[in-house]
Amino acid sequence: MDHSLSIAEENYLKAIQKLSDAQIHKISTNDIANMMNIAAPSVSDMLKKLAQKKMISYEKYYGVKLTKQGEQIAFSLIRKHRLWEVFLTQKLNFAWDEVHDIAEQLEHIKSDDLINRLEKFLGSPKYDPHGDPIPDAKGQIQVRKQIQLNELKKNEKAVIVGVKDTGAVFLQFLDSIQLSLGTKVQMKNVIEFDQSIIIKLSDNRELMLSHLVSQNIFVSPA
Amino acid sequence: MDHSLSIAEENYLKAIQKLSDAQIHKISTNDIANMMNIAAPSVSDMLKKLAQKKMISYEKYYGVKLTKQGEQIAFSLIRKHRLWEVFLTQKLNFAWDEVHDIAEQLEHIKSDDLINRLEKFLGSPKYDPHGDPIPDAKGQIQVRKQIQLNELKKNEKAVIVGVKDTGAVFLQFLDSIQLSLGTKVQMKNVIEFDQSIIIKLSDNRELMLSHLVSQNIFVSPA
DNA sequence: ATTTTATTTTAGGCAAAACTAAAATAATAT
DNA sequence: ATATTATTTTAGTTTTGCCTAAAATAAAAT
Ligand SMILES: [Mn+2]
Ligand SMILES: [Mn+2]
Ligand SMILES: [Mn+2]
Ligand SMILES: [Mn+2]
């Protein structure tokens, strides 16, 4: 009667949560299978089990949705993941492109006490190293007004507060052009041809970024 | 061909290592089964597998012994366990009786980089919160001259540097009589009747301890 | 309204890590 | 030396979490 979830089960809930964030409608079996690199039948099996455990509501053939309880657990995993990422960067000096895989392991450590003490130790950070908000102990997420860099109006000033793509390749690219969280930018121009943008930095350096790159950077009004 | 071990396999190696520490001879299937609270046939199965992976040398019916490689991994697990215990007490203010179970989980996190950075962050501690030595990155253990409290000669002075029983019950008992690592003691008397001892503390307080208790406390000459 | 295609589920299997019951082997006692 | 007891291994199951192939269902195209 141990109703704590396995690592596999936890990972499904996280994946479903992530998909819910991006989509309005119910999440399909294939969505989950693709996201997790797992065959669809394996997902079907697991959905049956998670439905039994009341973690998801599941209508055969018509997709799934997290229950309140399932969402609670998903948020607690995200909380743990992001707090550990802060620990790794702030305390152990890892770079922001190195922390995700380790946090994927650490997020499954089971101890509420641990994670609450860790949060305090870190000074109750509100955002992780990629600018993603950290849910509080009750699962509440602080939302911040942010837009994509490409949405800035001409001459508008802003600060980089997050990234959409958190993969190492993109993050290292940002490092290489010296963009990081906190960097101040000003929109100079949107190129009509391919939606590339030109931004100006505090040191007056001008930088051209592709549409795709600019879409993957979140900014807040300066 | 992923030659990294499962958590179950790692736990077997740790158990075998612990038993080797206490015994001279080969470790029996039952020894392991008892220590891990697992049925003997399950152990037999696993031993076959670990032998195949060259982690142990295994003579059917005649017990096992860790190979160099198996020992290496066992020490790296002990290293991780003890460093995490230091982190939990020093940085997150856990009590010494609360850290073991969480460290049992954390020791299985896979990242050499992580543990080496953690060690540095903690200031390369040589001992864990229970006074157990922490192996270095190469698996080398610093040995310290220590004896059991009951072995002190009359009037001899010493410092408490470790405990043999690291269970919460014993540790909380020590807390309750205000004995901890670093406490200075002087042997006053060994009671002939039952080998109880009387020790004197820095504040001149005198304390009577049973033979069993005194055997579970390690001290070094002051 | 059918047919075709895509998605999802069911069926059947496999490997890991545990279990119990039974058989094999070693250790001990007579 | 043989019989008894204890230990260990083998045999056969179970659960979890994955897989592929086949069947069922839904969605899309004609
Ligand atoms: Mn991450
Ligand atoms: Mn992140
Ligand atoms: Mn411990
Ligand atoms: Mn310890």
Coordinates of C-alpha atoms (C1' of nucleotides) and ligand atoms in Angstrom, one line a residue:
Chain A
M1 CA 0.0 0.0 0.0
D2 CA 2.9 2.4 -0.6
H3 CA 1.2 5.0 -2.6
S4 CA 4.4 6.8 -3.5
L5 CA 5.1 6.7 -7.2
S6 CA 8.0 5.0 -9.1
I7 CA 10.5 7.1 -11.0
A8 CA 8.9 6.0 -14.3
E9 CA 5.4 7.0 -13.1
E10 CA 6.8 10.4 -12.0
N11 CA 8.4 11.0 -15.4
Y12 CA 5.1 10.3 -17.1
L13 CA 3.3 12.9 -14.9
K14 CA 6.0 15.4 -15.7
A15 CA 5.7 14.8 -19.4
I16 CA 2.0 15.2 -19.4
Q17 CA 2.3 18.4 -17.4
K18 CA 4.8 19.8 -19.9
L19 CA 2.5 18.9 -22.8
S20 CA -0.5 20.5 -21.0
D21 CA 1.4 23.7 -20.7
A22 CA 1.9 23.8 -24.4
Q23 CA -1.5 22.6 -25.5
I24 CA -5.1 23.5 -24.6
H25 CA -6.7 20.2 -25.4
K26 CA -6.3 16.7 -24.0
I27 CA -2.9 15.1 -24.4
S28 CA -2.7 12.1 -26.8
T29 CA -0.8 8.9 -26.3
N30 CA 1.4 9.7 -29.2
D31 CA 2.3 13.1 -27.8
I32 CA 3.6 11.4 -24.7
A33 CA 5.3 8.7 -26.6
N34 CA 7.2 11.2 -28.8
M35 CA 8.1 13.4 -25.9
M36 CA 9.5 10.5 -23.8
N37 CA 11.0 8.4 -26.7
I38 CA 8.9 5.5 -25.7
A39 CA 6.7 3.2 -27.9
A40 CA 3.0 4.1 -27.9
P41 CA 1.8 0.8 -26.4
S42 CA 4.1 1.3 -23.4
V43 CA 2.4 4.6 -22.9
S44 CA -1.1 3.0 -23.1
D45 CA -0.1 0.6 -20.4
M46 CA 1.1 3.3 -18.1
L47 CA -1.9 5.5 -18.7
K48 CA -4.1 2.7 -17.5
K49 CA -2.1 2.4 -14.3
L50 CA -2.0 6.2 -13.7
A51 CA -5.7 6.4 -14.2
Q52 CA -6.2 3.7 -11.6
K53 CA -4.1 5.6 -9.2
K54 CA -6.2 8.7 -9.8
M55 CA -3.3 10.7 -11.2
I56 CA -4.9 11.3 -14.6
S57 CA -8.4 11.2 -16.1
Y58 CA -8.2 8.9 -19.1
E59 CA -10.8 8.4 -21.8
K60 CA -9.7 5.5 -24.0
Y61 CA -8.8 6.8 -27.5
Y62 CA -9.4 10.4 -26.5
G63 CA -6.4 11.4 -24.5
V64 CA -5.6 12.3 -20.9
K65 CA -5.5 15.1 -18.4
L66 CA -3.8 15.4 -15.0
T67 CA -6.1 15.2 -12.0
K68 CA -5.6 17.8 -9.2
Q69 CA -3.5 15.2 -7.4
G70 CA -1.5 14.4 -10.5
E71 CA -0.9 18.0 -11.2
Q72 CA 0.2 18.5 -7.6
I73 CA 2.9 15.8 -7.9
A74 CA 4.0 17.1 -11.3
F75 CA 4.5 20.6 -9.8
S76 CA 6.4 19.2 -6.9
L77 CA 8.7 17.4 -9.4
I78 CA 9.2 20.7 -11.3
R79 CA 9.9 22.4 -8.0
K80 CA 12.5 19.9 -7.1
H81 CA 14.1 19.9 -10.5
R82 CA 14.4 23.7 -10.6
L83 CA 15.7 24.1 -7.0
W84 CA 18.4 21.5 -7.7
E85 CA 19.3 23.4 -10.9
V86 CA 19.7 26.5 -8.8
F87 CA 21.9 24.6 -6.3
L88 CA 24.1 23.2 -9.0
T89 CA 24.7 26.6 -10.6
Q90 CA 24.8 28.9 -7.6
K91 CA 26.6 26.6 -5.1
L92 CA 28.6 24.2 -7.2
N93 CA 29.4 26.6 -10.1
F94 CA 28.0 24.4 -12.9
A95 CA 27.2 26.2 -16.1
W96 CA 23.5 26.5 -17.1
D97 CA 23.9 24.0 -19.9
E98 CA 25.3 21.3 -17.6
V99 CA 22.6 21.1 -14.9
H100 CA 19.6 19.6 -16.5
D101 CA 20.6 15.9 -16.7
I102 CA 21.8 15.9 -13.1
A103 CA 18.6 17.6 -12.0
E104 CA 16.6 14.9 -13.8
Q105 CA 18.1 12.5 -11.3
L106 CA 17.9 14.6 -8.2
E107 CA 14.2 15.5 -8.8
H108 CA 13.3 12.0 -7.8
I109 CA 14.9 12.1 -4.3
K110 CA 12.0 11.6 -1.9
S111 CA 12.0 13.9 1.1
D112 CA 9.8 17.0 1.6
D113 CA 12.0 18.1 4.4
L114 CA 15.0 18.0 2.1
I115 CA 13.6 20.1 -0.6
N116 CA 12.1 22.7 1.8
R117 CA 15.5 23.1 3.6
L118 CA 17.2 23.3 0.2
E119 CA 14.9 26.1 -0.8
K120 CA 15.7 28.0 2.4
F121 CA 19.4 27.4 2.0
L122 CA 19.2 28.8 -1.5
G123 CA 17.3 31.9 -0.3
S124 CA 14.0 30.9 -1.8
P125 CA 14.8 31.7 -5.4
K126 CA 11.9 32.4 -7.6
Y127 CA 13.5 31.3 -10.9
D128 CA 15.8 28.6 -12.1
P129 CA 19.0 29.2 -14.1
H130 CA 17.0 29.2 -17.3
G131 CA 14.5 31.7 -16.1
D132 CA 11.8 29.2 -15.4
P133 CA 9.6 29.9 -12.3
I134 CA 10.0 27.7 -9.2
P135 CA 6.7 26.5 -7.7
D136 CA 6.4 27.1 -3.9
A137 CA 5.8 24.3 -1.4
K138 CA 2.1 24.3 -2.2
G139 CA 2.7 24.1 -5.9
Q140 CA 1.9 27.7 -6.7
I141 CA 3.8 29.2 -9.5
Q142 CA 4.7 32.9 -9.6
V143 CA 3.9 34.1 -13.2
R144 CA 5.9 36.9 -14.7
K145 CA 5.0 39.1 -17.6
Q146 CA 7.3 38.1 -20.4
I147 CA 7.4 38.1 -24.1
Q148 CA 9.6 36.7 -26.8
L149 CA 12.5 38.8 -27.9
N150 CA 11.2 39.0 -31.4
E151 CA 8.0 40.6 -30.2
L152 CA 9.7 43.8 -28.9
K153 CA 8.7 47.0 -30.7
K154 CA 11.4 49.0 -32.5
N155 CA 13.6 50.9 -29.9
E156 CA 11.9 49.1 -27.0
K157 CA 14.3 48.2 -24.2
A158 CA 14.1 45.0 -22.2
V159 CA 16.0 42.5 -20.1
I160 CA 16.6 38.8 -20.9
V161 CA 14.8 36.8 -18.2
G162 CA 14.5 33.3 -19.7
V163 CA 15.0 30.9 -22.6
K164 CA 12.5 28.6 -24.2
D165 CA 14.9 26.0 -25.6
T166 CA 17.0 24.9 -22.6
G167 CA 19.2 22.4 -24.6
A168 CA 22.9 22.6 -24.2
V169 CA 23.5 23.6 -27.9
F170 CA 21.3 26.7 -27.7
L171 CA 22.6 27.7 -24.3
Q172 CA 26.3 27.4 -25.3
F173 CA 25.5 29.4 -28.4
L174 CA 24.1 32.2 -26.2
D175 CA 27.2 32.0 -24.1
S176 CA 29.3 32.4 -27.2
I177 CA 27.6 35.6 -28.1
Q178 CA 27.6 36.7 -24.5
L179 CA 23.9 36.8 -23.9
S180 CA 22.7 35.6 -20.5
L181 CA 19.9 36.2 -18.1
G182 CA 20.0 39.8 -17.0
T183 CA 21.5 41.1 -20.2
K184 CA 19.9 44.4 -21.3
V185 CA 18.8 44.7 -24.9
Q186 CA 17.2 47.2 -27.1
M187 CA 15.3 46.3 -30.3
K188 CA 16.8 48.1 -33.3
N189 CA 15.3 46.5 -36.3
V190 CA 13.3 43.6 -37.7
I191 CA 14.6 42.5 -41.1
E192 CA 11.7 42.1 -43.5
F193 CA 13.3 39.4 -45.5
D194 CA 13.5 36.6 -42.8
Q195 CA 12.4 38.3 -39.6
S196 CA 15.9 38.4 -38.3
I197 CA 16.4 41.1 -35.7
I198 CA 19.1 43.5 -34.8
I199 CA 19.5 44.3 -31.1
K200 CA 21.7 46.7 -29.3
L201 CA 23.5 45.8 -26.0
S202 CA 24.5 48.0 -23.1
D203 CA 28.1 48.2 -24.4
N204 CA 26.6 49.6 -27.7
R205 CA 27.5 46.3 -29.5
E206 CA 24.9 45.4 -32.2
L207 CA 23.9 41.9 -32.7
M208 CA 21.9 40.2 -35.5
L209 CA 19.8 37.2 -34.4
S210 CA 17.7 34.8 -36.5
H211 CA 14.0 34.7 -36.0
L212 CA 14.3 31.2 -34.4
V213 CA 16.9 32.4 -32.0
S214 CA 14.9 35.5 -31.0
Q215 CA 11.8 33.4 -30.5
N216 CA 13.7 31.3 -28.0
I217 CA 14.6 34.2 -25.7
F218 CA 12.2 35.6 -23.2
V219 CA 12.4 39.3 -22.1
S220 CA 10.7 41.6 -19.7
P221 CA 10.3 45.3 -20.2
A222 CA 13.4 47.0 -18.7
Chain B
M1 CA 26.3 -2.1 -23.5
D2 CA 25.8 0.5 -20.8
H3 CA 28.2 -0.8 -18.1
S4 CA 26.8 1.5 -15.4
L5 CA 25.2 -0.5 -12.6
S6 CA 21.6 -0.4 -11.4
I7 CA 20.7 0.9 -7.9
A8 CA 20.0 -2.7 -6.8
E9 CA 23.4 -3.8 -8.1
E10 CA 25.1 -0.9 -6.4
N11 CA 23.4 -1.7 -3.1
Y12 CA 24.7 -5.3 -3.2
L13 CA 28.3 -4.1 -3.7
K14 CA 27.9 -1.7 -0.8
A15 CA 26.6 -4.5 1.4
I16 CA 29.4 -6.9 0.5
Q17 CA 31.9 -4.2 1.2
K18 CA 30.5 -3.5 4.6
L19 CA 30.6 -7.2 5.4
S20 CA 34.2 -7.5 4.2
D21 CA 35.1 -4.7 6.6
A22 CA 33.8 -6.7 9.5
Q23 CA 34.9 -10.2 8.5
I24 CA 38.2 -11.7 7.3
H25 CA 36.7 -14.5 5.3
K26 CA 34.6 -14.7 2.2
I27 CA 31.1 -13.3 2.5
S28 CA 28.3 -15.9 2.4
T29 CA 25.0 -15.6 0.6
N30 CA 23.1 -15.6 3.9
D31 CA 25.3 -12.8 5.3
I32 CA 24.2 -10.6 2.4
A33 CA 20.6 -11.8 2.6
N34 CA 20.4 -10.9 6.3
M35 CA 22.1 -7.6 5.9
M36 CA 19.8 -6.5 3.1
N37 CA 16.6 -8.1 4.3
I38 CA 16.3 -10.0 1.0
A39 CA 15.6 -13.8 0.5
A40 CA 18.7 -15.9 -0.1
P41 CA 17.6 -17.1 -3.6
S42 CA 17.4 -13.4 -4.7
V43 CA 21.0 -13.0 -3.5
S44 CA 22.1 -16.1 -5.4
D45 CA 20.7 -14.7 -8.6
M46 CA 22.3 -11.3 -8.1
L47 CA 25.7 -12.9 -7.3
K48 CA 25.7 -14.7 -10.6
K49 CA 25.1 -11.4 -12.4
L50 CA 27.7 -9.5 -10.4
A51 CA 30.2 -12.2 -11.1
Q52 CA 29.5 -12.0 -14.8
K53 CA 30.1 -8.3 -14.6
K54 CA 33.4 -8.9 -12.9
M55 CA 32.4 -7.0 -9.8
I56 CA 32.9 -10.0 -7.5
S57 CA 34.7 -13.3 -7.6
Y58 CA 32.2 -15.9 -6.8
E59 CA 32.7 -19.6 -6.0
K60 CA 29.4 -21.3 -5.9
Y61 CA 28.6 -22.4 -2.3
Y62 CA 31.7 -20.9 -1.0
G63 CA 31.0 -17.2 -0.8
V64 CA 32.1 -14.0 -2.6
K65 CA 34.7 -11.3 -2.5
L66 CA 34.8 -7.9 -4.2
T67 CA 37.1 -7.6 -7.2
K68 CA 39.3 -4.5 -7.4
Q69 CA 36.7 -3.0 -9.7
G70 CA 33.8 -3.9 -7.4
E71 CA 35.7 -2.5 -4.5
Q72 CA 36.3 0.7 -6.4
I73 CA 32.6 1.2 -7.0
A74 CA 31.7 0.3 -3.4
F75 CA 34.1 3.0 -2.2
S76 CA 32.8 5.6 -4.6
L77 CA 29.3 4.9 -3.2
I78 CA 30.5 5.3 0.4
R79 CA 32.3 8.5 -0.7
K80 CA 29.1 9.8 -2.1
H81 CA 27.0 8.7 0.8
R82 CA 29.2 10.4 3.3
L83 CA 29.7 13.6 1.4
W84 CA 26.0 14.0 1.0
E85 CA 25.6 13.4 4.8
V86 CA 28.1 16.2 5.4
F87 CA 26.1 18.4 3.0
L88 CA 22.8 17.7 4.8
T89 CA 24.2 18.4 8.2
Q90 CA 26.6 21.3 7.5
K91 CA 24.6 23.1 4.9
L92 CA 20.9 22.2 5.4
N93 CA 21.1 21.8 9.2
F94 CA 19.9 18.3 9.5
A95 CA 20.6 16.5 12.7
W96 CA 23.0 13.5 12.5
D97 CA 20.2 11.0 13.1
E98 CA 18.2 12.3 10.1
V99 CA 20.7 12.1 7.2
H100 CA 21.2 8.5 6.6
D101 CA 18.0 7.6 4.7
I102 CA 18.3 10.6 2.4
A103 CA 21.9 9.9 1.7
E104 CA 20.9 6.3 0.8
Q105 CA 19.0 7.9 -2.1
L106 CA 21.5 10.6 -3.0
E107 CA 24.5 8.1 -3.2
H108 CA 23.0 6.7 -6.4
I109 CA 23.1 9.9 -8.3
K110 CA 25.4 9.4 -11.3
S111 CA 27.9 12.2 -11.9
D112 CA 31.6 12.2 -11.0
D113 CA 31.6 15.9 -11.7
L114 CA 28.8 16.5 -9.3
I115 CA 30.4 14.7 -6.4
N116 CA 33.9 16.2 -6.9
R117 CA 32.4 19.7 -7.0
L118 CA 30.3 18.9 -3.9
E119 CA 33.4 17.8 -2.1
K120 CA 35.2 21.1 -2.9
F121 CA 32.1 23.0 -1.9
L122 CA 32.1 21.3 1.5
G123 CA 35.8 22.1 1.9
S124 CA 37.0 18.5 1.4
P125 CA 35.9 17.1 4.7
K126 CA 37.7 14.0 5.9
Y127 CA 34.9 12.6 8.1
D128 CA 31.1 12.4 7.9
P129 CA 28.7 13.5 10.7
H130 CA 29.1 10.1 12.4
G131 CA 32.9 10.3 12.3
D132 CA 33.3 7.9 9.4
P133 CA 36.2 8.6 7.0
I134 CA 35.4 9.9 3.5
P135 CA 37.3 8.2 0.7
D136 CA 39.0 10.6 -1.8
A137 CA 38.2 10.6 -5.5
K138 CA 40.6 7.7 -6.0
G139 CA 38.9 5.6 -3.3
Q140 CA 41.6 6.1 -0.8
I141 CA 40.5 6.2 2.9
Q142 CA 42.3 8.2 5.5
V143 CA 42.6 5.9 8.6
R144 CA 42.6 7.4 12.0
K145 CA 43.9 5.9 15.2
Q146 CA 40.8 5.4 17.3
I147 CA 39.6 3.0 20.0
Q148 CA 36.3 2.2 21.7
L149 CA 35.5 4.4 24.7
N150 CA 35.4 1.4 27.0
E151 CA 39.1 0.7 26.1
L152 CA 40.4 3.9 27.8
K153 CA 42.6 3.4 30.8
K154 CA 41.7 4.9 34.1
N155 CA 42.1 8.7 34.1
E156 CA 43.0 8.7 30.4
K157 CA 41.6 11.7 28.4
A158 CA 40.2 11.5 24.9
V159 CA 37.8 13.1 22.4
I160 CA 34.8 11.5 20.9
V161 CA 35.4 11.1 17.1
G162 CA 32.8 8.6 15.9
V163 CA 30.1 6.1 16.6
K164 CA 29.8 2.5 15.6
D165 CA 26.0 2.3 15.7
T166 CA 24.7 5.0 13.5
G167 CA 21.0 4.3 14.0
A168 CA 18.7 7.1 15.0
V169 CA 17.8 5.6 18.4
F170 CA 21.4 5.5 19.5
L171 CA 22.2 8.9 18.1
Q172 CA 19.2 10.5 19.7
F173 CA 20.2 8.9 23.0
L174 CA 23.6 10.5 22.7
D175 CA 22.0 13.8 22.0
S176 CA 19.9 13.4 25.1
I177 CA 22.9 13.0 27.3
Q178 CA 24.8 15.7 25.4
L179 CA 27.5 13.6 23.9
S180 CA 28.5 14.5 20.4
L181 CA 31.6 14.4 18.1
G182 CA 34.2 16.6 19.7
T183 CA 33.1 16.1 23.2
K184 CA 36.1 15.7 25.6
V185 CA 35.9 12.8 28.1
Q186 CA 38.1 11.3 30.8
M187 CA 37.8 7.7 32.0
K188 CA 37.1 7.6 35.7
N189 CA 36.1 4.1 36.5
V190 CA 35.1 0.7 35.0
I191 CA 32.5 -1.0 37.2
E192 CA 33.6 -4.6 37.8
F193 CA 30.1 -6.0 38.0
D194 CA 28.9 -5.2 34.4
Q195 CA 31.7 -3.3 32.7
S196 CA 29.7 0.0 32.9
I197 CA 32.0 3.0 32.9
I198 CA 32.0 6.3 34.5
I199 CA 33.4 9.2 32.5
K200 CA 34.0 12.9 33.4
L201 CA 33.2 15.7 31.0
S202 CA 34.8 19.1 30.6
D203 CA 32.1 20.7 32.8
N204 CA 33.0 18.2 35.5
R205 CA 29.7 16.4 35.1
E206 CA 30.1 12.7 35.6
L207 CA 28.2 10.2 33.5
M208 CA 27.7 6.4 33.8
L209 CA 27.4 4.5 30.5
S210 CA 26.7 0.8 30.0
H211 CA 29.3 -1.4 28.4
L212 CA 27.2 -1.6 25.2
V213 CA 27.0 2.2 24.9
S214 CA 30.7 2.7 25.6
Q215 CA 31.5 0.1 22.9
N216 CA 29.6 2.1 20.4
I217 CA 31.6 5.3 20.9
F218 CA 35.0 5.8 19.2
V219 CA 37.5 8.1 20.8
S220 CA 41.0 9.4 20.0
P221 CA 43.6 10.4 22.6
A222 CA 43.1 14.0 23.5
Chain C
dA1 C1' -21.1 7.0 -47.4
dT2 C1' -17.2 4.4 -48.2
dT3 C1' -12.6 3.7 -48.2
dT4 C1' -8.1 4.7 -46.8
dT5 C1' -4.9 6.3 -43.4
dA6 C1' -3.4 7.3 -38.8
dT7 C1' -3.8 6.5 -34.0
dT8 C1' -4.4 3.8 -30.2
dT9 C1' -5.2 -0.3 -27.9
dT10 C1' -4.7 -5.3 -27.1
dA11 C1' -1.9 -9.5 -27.1
dG12 C1' 2.1 -11.6 -26.3
dG13 C1' 7.1 -11.3 -24.8
dC14 C1' 11.4 -10.0 -22.4
dA15 C1' 14.6 -8.5 -18.6
dA16 C1' 15.2 -7.0 -13.9
dA17 C1' 14.6 -7.8 -9.2
dA18 C1' 12.1 -9.7 -6.0
dC19 C1' 9.5 -14.0 -3.9
dT20 C1' 8.3 -19.3 -2.3
dA21 C1' 9.0 -24.2 -2.7
dA22 C1' 11.9 -27.8 -3.9
dA23 C1' 16.4 -29.8 -4.8
dA24 C1' 21.4 -30.0 -4.3
dT25 C1' 25.3 -29.4 -1.6
dA26 C1' 28.1 -28.6 2.5
dA27 C1' 28.8 -28.8 7.4
dT28 C1' 28.0 -31.1 11.7
dA29 C1' 26.8 -34.6 14.8
dT30 C1' 26.4 -39.3 15.8
Chain D
dA1 C1' 31.1 -43.4 7.7
dT2 C1' 26.6 -42.2 7.8
dA3 C1' 22.8 -39.5 9.0
dT4 C1' 21.0 -35.2 10.2
dT5 C1' 20.9 -30.3 9.8
dA6 C1' 22.0 -26.0 7.7
dT7 C1' 23.1 -23.4 3.7
dT8 C1' 22.8 -22.5 -1.0
dT9 C1' 21.2 -23.0 -5.5
dT10 C1' 17.7 -24.1 -9.0
dA11 C1' 12.9 -23.9 -10.7
dG12 C1' 9.0 -21.6 -11.2
dT13 C1' 6.1 -17.0 -10.2
dT14 C1' 5.2 -12.1 -9.8
dT15 C1' 5.4 -7.1 -10.8
dT16 C1' 7.2 -3.3 -13.4
dG17 C1' 8.3 -1.1 -17.4
dC18 C1' 9.6 -1.7 -21.6
dC19 C1' 9.2 -3.9 -26.6
dT20 C1' 6.9 -5.6 -31.5
dA21 C1' 3.1 -7.3 -34.2
dA22 C1' -1.7 -7.4 -34.8
dA23 C1' -6.3 -5.8 -34.1
dA24 C1' -9.5 -2.1 -33.1
dT25 C1' -11.0 2.4 -33.5
dA26 C1' -11.0 7.2 -35.0
dA27 C1' -10.0 10.7 -38.4
dA28 C1' -9.4 12.0 -43.1
dA29 C1' -10.0 11.7 -47.9
dT30 C1' -12.6 10.5 -51.8
Ligands
MN1 MN 16.0 21.3 -16.5
MN2 MN 15.6 24.7 -15.9
MN3 MN 24.8 6.8 6.6
MN4 MN 27.5 8.2 8.1

